[in-house]
mmCIF file of C-alpha atoms and ligand atoms in Angstrom:
data_model
loop_
_atom_site.group_PDB
_atom_site.id
_atom_site.type_symbol
_atom_site.label_atom_id
_atom_site.label_comp_id
_atom_site.label_asym_id
_atom_site.label_seq_id
_atom_site.Cartn_x
_atom_site.Cartn_y
_atom_site.Cartn_z
ATOM 1 C CA MET A 3 78.579 92.951 189.196
ATOM 2 C CA GLU A 4 76.256 95.233 187.323
ATOM 3 C CA SER A 5 72.613 95.297 188.392
ATOM 4 C CA VAL A 6 70.132 93.457 186.218
ATOM 5 C CA GLN A 7 66.672 94.945 185.908
ATOM 6 C CA THR A 8 63.448 93.154 185.212
ATOM 7 C CA VAL A 9 60.969 94.735 182.817
ATOM 8 C CA GLU A 10 58.316 95.351 185.411
ATOM 9 C CA ARG A 11 58.094 96.171 189.064
ATOM 10 C CA ARG A 12 57.193 93.091 191.069
ATOM 11 C CA PHE A 13 55.523 93.221 194.456
ATOM 12 C CA ALA A 14 57.535 91.376 197.111
ATOM 13 C CA CYS A 15 55.874 92.106 200.448
ATOM 14 C CA ASN A 16 54.601 94.861 202.656
ATOM 15 C CA ASP A 17 57.300 96.912 204.345
ATOM 16 C CA GLY A 18 57.982 95.366 207.754
ATOM 17 C CA GLU A 19 56.612 91.978 206.765
ATOM 18 C CA LEU A 20 60.155 90.698 206.313
ATOM 19 C CA ALA A 21 62.035 90.907 209.605
ATOM 20 C CA PRO A 22 65.730 91.887 209.683
ATOM 21 C CA GLY A 23 67.839 88.805 208.961
ATOM 22 C CA GLU A 24 65.112 87.150 206.893
ATOM 23 C CA SER A 25 64.701 86.448 203.189
ATOM 24 C CA MET A 26 61.924 85.473 200.824
ATOM 25 C CA THR A 27 61.446 84.461 197.206
ATOM 26 C CA VAL A 28 59.545 86.479 194.623
ATOM 27 C CA PRO A 29 58.500 84.019 191.911
ATOM 28 C CA ARG A 30 59.089 84.492 188.204
ATOM 29 C CA SER A 31 56.522 86.793 186.669
ATOM 30 C CA GLY A 32 56.657 85.455 183.139
ATOM 31 C CA PRO A 33 58.969 84.710 180.231
ATOM 32 C CA GLY A 34 62.381 86.311 180.517
ATOM 33 C CA THR A 35 62.165 86.789 184.251
ATOM 34 C CA VAL A 36 63.810 84.875 187.066
ATOM 35 C CA ALA A 37 62.817 84.209 190.645
ATOM 36 C CA VAL A 38 64.363 86.803 192.951
ATOM 37 C CA ALA A 39 65.506 86.475 196.556
ATOM 38 C CA VAL A 40 64.767 89.528 198.686
ATOM 39 C CA TYR A 41 66.796 89.966 201.867
ATOM 40 C CA ARG A 42 66.504 92.384 204.755
ATOM 41 C CA ASN A 43 69.756 92.916 206.589
ATOM 42 C CA ASP A 44 70.141 93.665 210.296
ATOM 43 C CA ASP A 45 69.988 97.405 209.580
ATOM 44 C CA GLY A 46 66.603 96.979 207.916
ATOM 45 C CA ALA A 47 67.875 97.601 204.364
ATOM 46 C CA TYR A 48 66.499 95.514 201.513
ATOM 47 C CA TYR A 49 68.599 93.838 198.820
ATOM 48 C CA ALA A 50 67.711 91.431 196.055
ATOM 49 C CA THR A 51 69.599 88.840 194.022
ATOM 50 C CA ALA A 52 68.719 86.013 191.698
ATOM 51 C CA ASP A 53 67.058 83.366 193.835
ATOM 52 C CA THR A 54 68.988 80.345 192.588
ATOM 53 C CA CYS A 55 72.467 79.689 193.970
ATOM 54 C CA THR A 56 74.997 79.798 191.133
ATOM 55 C CA HIS A 57 76.591 76.557 192.301
ATOM 56 C CA GLU A 58 73.592 74.259 191.978
ATOM 57 C CA ASP A 59 69.827 74.550 192.040
ATOM 58 C CA TRP A 60 68.925 75.938 195.469
ATOM 59 C CA SER A 61 66.534 78.705 196.475
ATOM 60 C CA LEU A 62 68.358 81.273 198.566
ATOM 61 C CA GLY A 63 65.178 83.182 199.308
ATOM 62 C CA GLU A 64 63.447 80.150 200.756
ATOM 63 C CA ASP A 65 66.338 78.571 202.625
ATOM 64 C CA SER A 66 69.590 80.336 203.450
ATOM 65 C CA ASP A 67 71.318 82.038 206.348
ATOM 66 C CA LEU A 68 71.786 85.784 206.276
ATOM 67 C CA GLU A 69 74.845 86.983 208.185
ATOM 68 C CA GLY A 70 75.136 90.748 207.935
ATOM 69 C CA ASN A 71 75.331 91.426 204.202
ATOM 70 C CA GLU A 72 76.350 87.880 203.314
ATOM 71 C CA VAL A 73 73.992 85.086 202.397
ATOM 72 C CA VAL A 74 75.136 81.527 203.034
ATOM 73 C CA CYS A 75 73.738 78.741 200.892
ATOM 74 C CA PRO A 76 73.133 75.826 203.245
ATOM 75 C CA LEU A 77 73.610 73.156 200.593
ATOM 76 C CA HIS A 78 77.399 73.502 200.221
ATOM 77 C CA MET A 79 78.101 76.664 202.220
ATOM 78 C CA ALA A 80 78.861 79.095 199.388
ATOM 79 C CA ARG A 81 78.657 82.733 200.463
ATOM 80 C CA PHE A 82 77.549 85.749 198.444
ATOM 81 C CA ASP A 83 77.505 89.477 199.132
ATOM 82 C CA ILE A 84 73.841 90.476 198.858
ATOM 83 C CA ARG A 85 74.813 94.047 197.877
ATOM 84 C CA SER A 86 76.898 93.110 194.851
ATOM 85 C CA GLY A 87 76.028 89.443 194.263
ATOM 86 C CA GLU A 88 79.745 88.615 194.427
ATOM 87 C CA ALA A 89 80.589 84.977 195.167
ATOM 88 C CA LEU A 90 82.808 85.140 198.251
ATOM 89 C CA CYS A 91 83.964 81.543 198.551
ATOM 90 C CA PHE A 92 83.923 78.127 196.934
ATOM 91 C CA PRO A 93 82.126 76.179 195.733
ATOM 92 C CA ALA A 94 80.402 79.146 194.076
ATOM 93 C CA THR A 95 82.557 81.056 191.590
ATOM 94 C CA VAL A 96 79.866 82.941 189.663
ATOM 95 C CA ALA A 97 78.171 86.038 191.080
ATOM 96 C CA LEU A 98 74.428 86.271 191.582
ATOM 97 C CA ALA A 99 72.593 88.821 189.469
ATOM 98 C CA THR A 100 71.350 91.708 191.574
ATOM 99 C CA PHE A 101 68.116 93.658 191.383
ATOM 100 C CA GLU A 102 67.041 97.047 192.630
ATOM 101 C CA VAL A 103 64.562 97.151 195.498
ATOM 102 C CA VAL A 104 62.233 100.079 196.098
ATOM 103 C CA VAL A 105 59.845 100.764 198.950
ATOM 104 C CA ASP A 106 56.829 102.746 197.800
ATOM 105 C CA ASP A 107 53.812 103.582 199.916
ATOM 106 C CA GLY A 108 54.568 100.829 202.425
ATOM 107 C CA LYS A 109 55.141 98.155 199.786
ATOM 108 C CA VAL A 110 58.413 96.531 198.752
ATOM 109 C CA TYR A 111 59.034 95.979 195.036
ATOM 110 C CA VAL A 112 61.783 94.402 192.972
ATOM 111 C CA LEU A 113 62.702 96.145 189.726
HETATM 112 S S1 FES B 201 73.945 74.816 195.815
HETATM 113 FE FE1 FES B 201 74.563 76.580 196.869
HETATM 114 S S2 FES B 201 76.574 76.094 197.518
HETATM 115 FE FE2 FES B 201 76.007 74.353 196.368
#
């Protein structure tokens, strides 16, 4: 899936604040924006997708399990690739939008 970009750079956290294997939610920043889930995989790389599971209304940044580069929604066990947003199994069939993440001067931003 093609990356979706927000109009402004949004601060997520300080670099290192999110441990490998963890995720967090960056709230909407205004009209036309969506909440974004930021993940840090076991290698320390950051990825970001839309926060809401495409199956039902569930925050992946606040409550999910990160297994390598796959996020598992605990509500009905859908899996997504955090690099591409691709839905990997039922019940989700629609990919998550993805966002670019940049680390600048020790701070992590979502674009
Ligand atoms: S809400 Fe995520 S799998 Fe159902």
